PDB file of C-alpha atoms in Angstrom:
ATOM      1  CA  MET A 206      32.719 -88.462  26.937  1.00 72.00           C
ATOM      2  CA  PHE A 207      32.165 -84.599  27.245  1.00 88.00           C
ATOM      3  CA  GLU A 208      29.094 -82.908  25.774  1.00 95.00           C
ATOM      4  CA  ILE A 209      28.815 -81.631  22.057  1.00 97.00           C
ATOM      5  CA  LEU A 210      26.775 -79.131  21.311  1.00 98.00           C
ATOM      6  CA  HIS A 211      27.053 -78.668  17.627  1.00 98.00           C
ATOM      7  CA  GLU A 212      28.302 -81.007  14.818  1.00 97.00           C
ATOM      8  CA  ASP A 213      28.374 -80.928  10.949  1.00 97.00           C
ATOM      9  CA  ASN A 214      30.750 -81.613   8.579  1.00 96.00           C
ATOM     10  CA  HIS A 215      33.211 -78.805   8.940  1.00 97.00           C
ATOM     11  CA  ILE A 216      32.726 -77.623  12.900  1.00 98.00           C
ATOM     12  CA  ILE A 217      32.072 -79.181  16.280  1.00 98.00           C
ATOM     13  CA  VAL A 218      31.737 -77.027  19.060  1.00 98.00           C
ATOM     14  CA  ALA A 219      32.160 -79.610  22.625  1.00 98.00           C
ATOM     15  CA  GLU A 220      32.507 -78.316  26.259  1.00 98.00           C
ATOM     16  CA  LYS A 221      35.887 -79.203  27.886  1.00 97.00           C
ATOM     17  CA  PRO A 222      35.854 -80.626  31.025  1.00 96.00           C
ATOM     18  CA  GLN A 223      37.917 -79.137  33.621  1.00 96.00           C
ATOM     19  CA  ASN A 224      41.658 -81.032  34.227  1.00 95.00           C
ATOM     20  CA  THR A 225      41.503 -82.113  30.885  1.00 95.00           C
ATOM     21  CA  ILE A 226      43.994 -81.212  28.527  1.00 95.00           C
ATOM     22  CA  ILE A 227      42.594 -79.775  24.834  1.00 96.00           C
ATOM     23  CA  ALA A 228      45.531 -81.107  23.026  1.00 93.00           C
ATOM     24  CA  GLY A 229      48.516 -83.442  23.466  1.00 81.00           C
ATOM     25  CA  ASP A 230      51.486 -82.275  25.446  1.00 82.00           C
ATOM     26  CA  ILE A 231      54.358 -83.690  27.235  1.00 77.00           C
ATOM     27  CA  THR A 232      52.474 -85.512  30.101  1.00 81.00           C
ATOM     28  CA  GLY A 233      51.191 -88.062  27.556  1.00 81.00           C
ATOM     29  CA  ASP A 234      47.635 -87.693  28.616  1.00 91.00           C
ATOM     30  CA  GLU A 235      44.610 -88.264  26.569  1.00 92.00           C
ATOM     31  CA  SER A 236      43.501 -85.271  25.380  1.00 95.00           C
ATOM     32  CA  MET A 237      40.134 -83.872  24.176  1.00 96.00           C
ATOM     33  CA  PHE A 238      41.554 -83.916  20.477  1.00 96.00           C
ATOM     34  CA  ASP A 239      42.316 -87.542  20.786  1.00 93.00           C
ATOM     35  CA  ILE A 240      38.861 -88.391  22.012  1.00 94.00           C
ATOM     36  CA  LEU A 241      37.170 -86.413  19.589  1.00 95.00           C
ATOM     37  CA  LYS A 242      39.371 -87.739  16.604  1.00 94.00           C
ATOM     38  CA  GLN A 243      38.621 -91.229  17.653  1.00 93.00           C
ATOM     39  CA  TYR A 244      34.699 -90.275  18.266  1.00 94.00           C
ATOM     40  CA  ILE A 245      34.893 -88.983  14.054  1.00 94.00           C
ATOM     41  CA  LYS A 246      36.594 -92.193  12.845  1.00 93.00           C
ATOM     42  CA  GLU A 247      34.170 -94.502  14.779  1.00 93.00           C
ATOM     43  CA  LYS A 248      30.856 -92.364  14.083  1.00 92.00           C
ATOM     44  CA  TYR A 249      31.888 -91.972  10.309  1.00 89.00           C
ATOM     45  CA  ASN A 250      33.733 -95.326   9.689  1.00 90.00           C
ATOM     46  CA  LYS A 251      36.742 -93.549   8.217  1.00 85.00           C
ATOM     47  CA  PRO A 252      39.501 -95.404   7.623  1.00 84.00           C
ATOM     48  CA  GLY A 253      43.158 -94.208   8.487  1.00 83.00           C
ATOM     49  CA  ASP A 254      43.564 -91.346  10.281  1.00 85.00           C
ATOM     50  CA  ALA A 255      40.820 -88.709  10.836  1.00 90.00           C
ATOM     51  CA  TYR A 256      41.150 -85.093  10.222  1.00 94.00           C
ATOM     52  CA  LEU A 257      40.322 -82.542  13.083  1.00 96.00           C
ATOM     53  CA  GLY A 258      41.902 -79.421  13.339  1.00 97.00           C
ATOM     54  CA  LEU A 259      42.746 -77.209  16.275  1.00 96.00           C
ATOM     55  CA  VAL A 260      41.936 -73.913  16.669  1.00 96.00           C
ATOM     56  CA  HIS A 261      42.190 -72.621  19.687  1.00 94.00           C
ATOM     57  CA  ARG A 262      43.532 -73.652  23.552  1.00 92.00           C
ATOM     58  CA  LEU A 263      42.240 -73.857  26.834  1.00 95.00           C
ATOM     59  CA  ASP A 264      44.152 -73.991  30.243  1.00 93.00           C
ATOM     60  CA  ARG A 265      43.779 -77.485  31.597  1.00 94.00           C
ATOM     61  CA  PRO A 266      42.211 -76.385  34.803  1.00 95.00           C
ATOM     62  CA  ALA A 267      39.840 -74.320  32.850  1.00 97.00           C
ATOM     63  CA  GLY A 268      36.655 -75.197  31.152  1.00 98.00           C
ATOM     64  CA  GLY A 269      34.180 -74.281  28.931  1.00 98.00           C
ATOM     65  CA  LEU A 270      33.593 -74.015  25.053  1.00 98.00           C
ATOM     66  CA  ALA A 271      35.992 -74.997  22.491  1.00 98.00           C
ATOM     67  CA  VAL A 272      35.619 -75.674  18.420  1.00 98.00           C
ATOM     68  CA  PHE A 273      37.487 -77.731  16.440  1.00 98.00           C
ATOM     69  CA  ALA A 274      37.766 -77.750  12.542  1.00 98.00           C
ATOM     70  CA  ARG A 275      36.751 -80.893  10.386  1.00 97.00           C
ATOM     71  CA  THR A 276      38.160 -79.704   7.577  1.00 97.00           C
ATOM     72  CA  SER A 277      41.951 -78.016   6.757  1.00 97.00           C
ATOM     73  CA  LYS A 278      39.327 -75.155   5.049  1.00 97.00           C
ATOM     74  CA  ALA A 279      37.584 -74.718   8.180  1.00 98.00           C
ATOM     75  CA  ALA A 280      40.486 -74.877  10.400  1.00 98.00           C
ATOM     76  CA  SER A 281      42.073 -71.734   8.280  1.00 97.00           C
ATOM     77  CA  ARG A 282      38.799 -69.959   8.116  1.00 98.00           C
ATOM     78  CA  LEU A 283      38.488 -69.944  11.717  1.00 98.00           C
ATOM     79  CA  GLN A 284      42.018 -69.472  12.753  1.00 96.00           C
ATOM     80  CA  GLU A 285      41.608 -66.305  10.383  1.00 96.00           C
ATOM     81  CA  GLN A 286      38.366 -65.115  12.647  1.00 96.00           C
ATOM     82  CA  LEU A 287      40.819 -65.769  15.505  1.00 94.00           C
ATOM     83  CA  LYS A 288      43.377 -63.247  14.348  1.00 92.00           C
ATOM     84  CA  SER A 289      40.606 -60.568  13.183  1.00 93.00           C
ATOM     85  CA  ASN A 290      38.784 -61.388  16.402  1.00 91.00           C
ATOM     86  CA  GLU A 291      35.841 -62.246  14.488  1.00 95.00           C
ATOM     87  CA  LEU A 292      35.880 -65.085  16.539  1.00 96.00           C
ATOM     88  CA  LYS A 293      35.096 -64.064  19.933  1.00 95.00           C
ATOM     89  CA  ARG A 294      35.320 -65.547  23.232  1.00 94.00           C
ATOM     90  CA  THR A 295      34.004 -64.767  26.614  1.00 97.00           C
ATOM     91  CA  TYR A 296      34.731 -66.555  29.833  1.00 98.00           C
ATOM     92  CA  TYR A 297      33.623 -66.284  33.378  1.00 98.00           C
ATOM     93  CA  CYS A 298      36.520 -66.239  36.300  1.00 98.00           C
ATOM     94  CA  VAL A 299      35.988 -65.739  40.079  1.00 98.00           C
ATOM     95  CA  VAL A 300      38.879 -63.397  41.500  1.00 98.00           C
ATOM     96  CA  ARG A 301      40.233 -62.674  44.997  1.00 98.00           C
ATOM     97  CA  GLY A 302      39.225 -59.278  45.762  1.00 97.00           C
ATOM     98  CA  VAL A 303      37.530 -55.958  43.798  1.00 98.00           C
ATOM     99  CA  PRO A 304      38.961 -54.577  40.713  1.00 98.00           C
ATOM    100  CA  ALA A 305      39.936 -50.986  41.090  1.00 95.00           C
ATOM    101  CA  ASN A 306      37.447 -50.392  37.890  1.00 98.00           C
ATOM    102  CA  THR A 307      34.288 -51.932  36.992  1.00 98.00           C
ATOM    103  CA  THR A 308      35.161 -52.234  33.446  1.00 98.00           C
ATOM    104  CA  ASP A 309      38.742 -51.956  31.653  1.00 98.00           C
ATOM    105  CA  ARG A 310      41.175 -53.113  28.799  1.00 98.00           C
ATOM    106  CA  LEU A 311      44.195 -54.456  30.091  1.00 98.00           C
ATOM    107  CA  VAL A 312      47.121 -54.147  27.730  1.00 98.00           C
ATOM    108  CA  ASN A 313      50.319 -55.978  29.027  1.00 98.00           C
ATOM    109  CA  TYR A 314      53.406 -57.874  27.429  1.00 98.00           C
ATOM    110  CA  LEU A 315      53.951 -61.502  28.501  1.00 98.00           C
ATOM    111  CA  LYS A 316      56.447 -63.628  28.431  1.00 98.00           C
ATOM    112  CA  LYS A 317      56.737 -67.257  28.682  1.00 96.00           C
ATOM    113  CA  ASN A 318      59.275 -69.513  30.158  1.00 94.00           C
ATOM    114  CA  GLU A 319      59.297 -72.719  28.679  1.00 90.00           C
ATOM    115  CA  LYS A 320      61.139 -74.639  31.305  1.00 90.00           C
ATOM    116  CA  THR A 321      58.677 -73.737  33.933  1.00 92.00           C
ATOM    117  CA  ASN A 322      55.577 -73.310  31.879  1.00 90.00           C
ATOM    118  CA  THR A 323      54.925 -70.181  33.714  1.00 95.00           C
ATOM    119  CA  VAL A 324      54.234 -66.816  31.953  1.00 97.00           C
ATOM    120  CA  GLU A 325      55.178 -63.291  33.557  1.00 97.00           C
ATOM    121  CA  VAL A 326      54.310 -59.600  32.648  1.00 98.00           C
ATOM    122  CA  VAL A 327      57.336 -57.887  31.602  1.00 98.00           C
ATOM    123  CA  PRO A 328      58.606 -54.603  29.819  1.00 97.00           C
ATOM    124  CA  PRO A 329      57.639 -54.018  26.420  1.00 97.00           C
ATOM    125  CA  ALA A 330      61.507 -54.088  25.053  1.00 97.00           C
ATOM    126  CA  VAL A 331      61.909 -57.425  26.640  1.00 97.00           C
ATOM    127  CA  GLU A 332      62.770 -59.978  24.031  1.00 96.00           C
ATOM    128  CA  GLY A 333      60.232 -62.630  23.450  1.00 95.00           C
ATOM    129  CA  ALA A 334      57.621 -60.634  25.026  1.00 97.00           C
ATOM    130  CA  LYS A 335      53.889 -60.520  23.436  1.00 97.00           C
ATOM    131  CA  LYS A 336      51.548 -58.386  23.481  1.00 97.00           C
ATOM    132  CA  ALA A 337      48.077 -59.410  25.245  1.00 97.00           C
ATOM    133  CA  ILE A 338      44.931 -57.675  25.611  1.00 96.00           C
ATOM    134  CA  LEU A 339      41.819 -58.320  27.043  1.00 97.00           C
ATOM    135  CA  ASN A 340      38.434 -56.546  28.213  1.00 98.00           C
ATOM    136  CA  TYR A 341      36.950 -57.183  31.494  1.00 98.00           C
ATOM    137  CA  LYS A 342      33.607 -56.211  33.496  1.00 98.00           C
ATOM    138  CA  LEU A 343      33.133 -56.402  37.123  1.00 98.00           C
ATOM    139  CA  LEU A 344      29.168 -58.604  37.465  1.00 98.00           C
ATOM    140  CA  GLN A 345      28.877 -59.059  41.165  1.00 98.00           C
ATOM    141  CA  THR A 346      31.033 -59.138  44.372  1.00 98.00           C
ATOM    142  CA  VAL A 347      30.167 -61.282  47.408  1.00 98.00           C
ATOM    143  CA  GLU A 348      31.898 -61.082  50.943  1.00 97.00           C
ATOM    144  CA  THR A 349      33.370 -64.350  52.362  1.00 95.00           C
ATOM    145  CA  LYS A 350      35.048 -65.372  55.535  1.00 93.00           C
ATOM    146  CA  GLU A 351      38.504 -65.091  53.323  1.00 89.00           C
ATOM    147  CA  GLY A 352      37.612 -61.757  51.823  1.00 95.00           C
ATOM    148  CA  PRO A 353      35.525 -60.666  48.576  1.00 98.00           C
ATOM    149  CA  LEU A 354      34.900 -62.505  45.841  1.00 98.00           C
ATOM    150  CA  SER A 355      34.429 -61.049  42.242  1.00 98.00           C
ATOM    151  CA  LEU A 356      32.906 -62.321  39.231  1.00 98.00           C
ATOM    152  CA  ILE A 357      34.609 -61.132  36.443  1.00 98.00           C
ATOM    153  CA  GLN A 358      33.396 -61.444  32.158  1.00 98.00           C
ATOM    154  CA  VAL A 359      36.634 -61.226  30.514  1.00 98.00           C
ATOM    155  CA  GLN A 360      36.566 -60.927  26.435  1.00 96.00           C
ATOM    156  CA  LEU A 361      40.207 -61.871  24.928  1.00 93.00           C
ATOM    157  CA  GLU A 362      41.546 -59.791  21.940  1.00 92.00           C
ATOM    158  CA  THR A 363      44.548 -61.827  21.725  1.00 92.00           C
ATOM    159  CA  GLY A 364      45.145 -65.519  22.824  1.00 90.00           C
ATOM    160  CA  ARG A 365      48.457 -65.842  24.810  1.00 94.00           C
ATOM    161  CA  SER A 366      49.368 -68.595  27.285  1.00 93.00           C
ATOM    162  CA  HIS A 367      47.974 -68.106  30.848  1.00 96.00           C
ATOM    163  CA  GLN A 368      46.540 -64.891  29.718  1.00 97.00           C
ATOM    164  CA  ILE A 369      43.780 -64.218  31.892  1.00 98.00           C
ATOM    165  CA  ARG A 370      45.462 -65.634  34.836  1.00 98.00           C
ATOM    166  CA  VAL A 371      48.506 -63.904  34.592  1.00 98.00           C
ATOM    167  CA  GLN A 372      46.712 -60.237  33.473  1.00 98.00           C
ATOM    168  CA  MET A 373      44.292 -60.375  36.389  1.00 98.00           C
ATOM    169  CA  ALA A 374      47.138 -61.716  39.519  1.00 98.00           C
ATOM    170  CA  HIS A 375      48.952 -58.692  37.792  1.00 98.00           C
ATOM    171  CA  MET A 376      46.131 -56.460  38.637  1.00 97.00           C
ATOM    172  CA  GLY A 377      46.106 -57.746  42.340  1.00 97.00           C
ATOM    173  CA  CYS A 378      42.979 -59.847  41.449  1.00 98.00           C
ATOM    174  CA  ALA A 379      44.531 -63.707  41.168  1.00 98.00           C
ATOM    175  CA  LEU A 380      41.775 -66.067  40.273  1.00 98.00           C
ATOM    176  CA  TRP A 381      39.984 -68.120  42.689  1.00 98.00           C
ATOM    177  CA  GLY A 382      41.665 -71.383  43.167  1.00 97.00           C
ATOM    178  CA  ASP A 383      44.892 -70.534  40.902  1.00 97.00           C
ATOM    179  CA  GLN A 384      47.853 -72.358  42.473  1.00 94.00           C
ATOM    180  CA  ARG A 385      50.266 -70.967  39.862  1.00 95.00           C
ATOM    181  CA  TYR A 386      49.685 -67.335  39.984  1.00 97.00           C
ATOM    182  CA  GLY A 387      47.788 -67.140  43.264  1.00 96.00           C
ATOM    183  CA  PHE A 388      49.245 -69.589  45.361  1.00 92.00           C
ATOM    184  CA  ASN A 389      50.000 -66.752  47.974  1.00 93.00           C
ATOM    185  CA  VAL A 390      46.100 -66.324  48.637  1.00 92.00           C
ATOM    186  CA  ASN A 391      44.681 -69.855  47.508  1.00 95.00           C
ATOM    187  CA  LYS A 392      44.442 -73.224  49.122  1.00 91.00           C
ATOM    188  CA  LYS A 393      45.727 -76.425  47.585  1.00 91.00           C
ATOM    189  CA  GLY A 394      42.911 -78.758  46.380  1.00 92.00           C
ATOM    190  CA  GLN A 395      40.729 -75.612  44.920  1.00 95.00           C
ATOM    191  CA  GLN A 396      39.540 -75.645  41.575  1.00 96.00           C
ATOM    192  CA  LEU A 397      40.665 -72.934  39.337  1.00 98.00           C
ATOM    193  CA  ALA A 398      37.625 -70.698  38.703  1.00 98.00           C
ATOM    194  CA  LEU A 399      37.955 -70.030  35.027  1.00 98.00           C
ATOM    195  CA  TYR A 400      35.162 -70.965  32.566  1.00 98.00           C
ATOM    196  CA  ALA A 401      34.736 -70.344  28.747  1.00 98.00           C
ATOM    197  CA  VAL A 402      30.634 -69.683  28.837  1.00 98.00           C
ATOM    198  CA  LYS A 403      30.409 -68.119  25.533  1.00 98.00           C
ATOM    199  CA  LEU A 404      31.808 -68.829  21.763  1.00 97.00           C
ATOM    200  CA  ARG A 405      30.453 -66.811  19.004  1.00 97.00           C
ATOM    201  CA  LEU A 406      31.693 -67.462  14.965  1.00 98.00           C
ATOM    202  CA  ILE A 407      30.965 -67.211  11.674  1.00 98.00           C
ATOM    203  CA  HIS A 408      30.181 -70.887   9.977  1.00 98.00           C
ATOM    204  CA  PRO A 409      32.863 -71.422   7.645  1.00 97.00           C
ATOM    205  CA  THR A 410      31.029 -72.411   4.755  1.00 97.00           C
ATOM    206  CA  LYS A 411      27.509 -71.432   5.562  1.00 96.00           C
ATOM    207  CA  LYS A 412      28.483 -67.736   6.769  1.00 96.00           C
ATOM    208  CA  GLU A 413      25.945 -67.679   9.356  1.00 97.00           C
ATOM    209  CA  SER A 414      26.935 -66.129  12.685  1.00 98.00           C
ATOM    210  CA  MET A 415      26.850 -68.755  15.528  1.00 98.00           C
ATOM    211  CA  GLN A 416      26.889 -68.635  19.378  1.00 98.00           C
ATOM    212  CA  PHE A 417      26.805 -70.983  22.029  1.00 98.00           C
ATOM    213  CA  ILE A 418      26.379 -70.643  25.616  1.00 98.00           C
ATOM    214  CA  CYS A 419      27.543 -73.070  28.632  1.00 98.00           C
ATOM    215  CA  TYR A 420      27.970 -72.815  32.464  1.00 98.00           C
ATOM    216  CA  PRO A 421      30.502 -73.509  35.029  1.00 98.00           C
ATOM    217  CA  PRO A 422      29.678 -76.705  36.856  1.00 96.00           C
ATOM    218  CA  GLN A 423      27.867 -76.123  40.425  1.00 95.00           C
ATOM    219  CA  ILE A 424      30.615 -76.021  42.653  1.00 96.00           C
ATOM    220  CA  ALA A 425      31.987 -73.435  45.003  1.00 95.00           C
ATOM    221  CA  PRO A 426      33.034 -70.614  44.111  1.00 97.00           C
ATOM    222  CA  TRP A 427      30.583 -70.653  41.430  1.00 98.00           C
ATOM    223  CA  THR A 428      27.798 -71.146  43.681  1.00 97.00           C
ATOM    224  CA  SER A 429      27.947 -67.737  45.280  1.00 96.00           C
ATOM    225  CA  PHE A 430      26.876 -65.599  42.271  1.00 97.00           C
ATOM    226  CA  ARG A 431      23.719 -65.735  40.237  1.00 95.00           C
ATOM    227  CA  LEU A 432      25.017 -66.480  36.699  1.00 96.00           C
ATOM    228  CA  ASN A 433      23.183 -65.139  33.773  1.00 92.00           C
ATOM    229  CA  ILE A 434      24.968 -65.441  30.838  1.00 92.00           C
ATOM    230  CA  GLU A 435      23.259 -63.603  27.604  1.00 82.00           C
TER     231      GLU A 435
END
């Protein structure tokens, strides 16, 4: 079982372990969603199928904070917050190289290939292209035997598949350990350095502002940086 940071009658906020799927997919592997549903069913002795609403997703190799809804009303309100950017997700990632700008707002158009489960940056006019926007801030840079690594803070304005990984790679700064979009600079077996470290939301019924923080695991390359999430 993973850590649950907050639980009430309307929401559950938990930390997704890396390499765990957040919801069911074609692999058939057990998901975080499945585990939480069973947890609710057993803890509250619920007959039949316990309700749980998926609000947003995290890539399988990524880890960090995720919020789930325990009622359909909470799910609807949280999804509205997600669309209006009131539900704010902050990520830390470690990239190869150093961005040209210390802060920037990246706007690209992405298209997903469902057959290969890969995403690419395309011109806006391409059929099926979706606008992707993120804001990043360079926090630290360290020199290593493999070249410079940079710790980047990212806030999403949109939630596209593989968005951070694709936009950063397109900028020339592939994520450390990304075997899909940084295969030419990463080694096999390296864990993707992408973690959802902070989550801010408005409680769907109490209307109170809530903030949650968690830290990436103390393994390479995170141990090369001073992590202080505020």
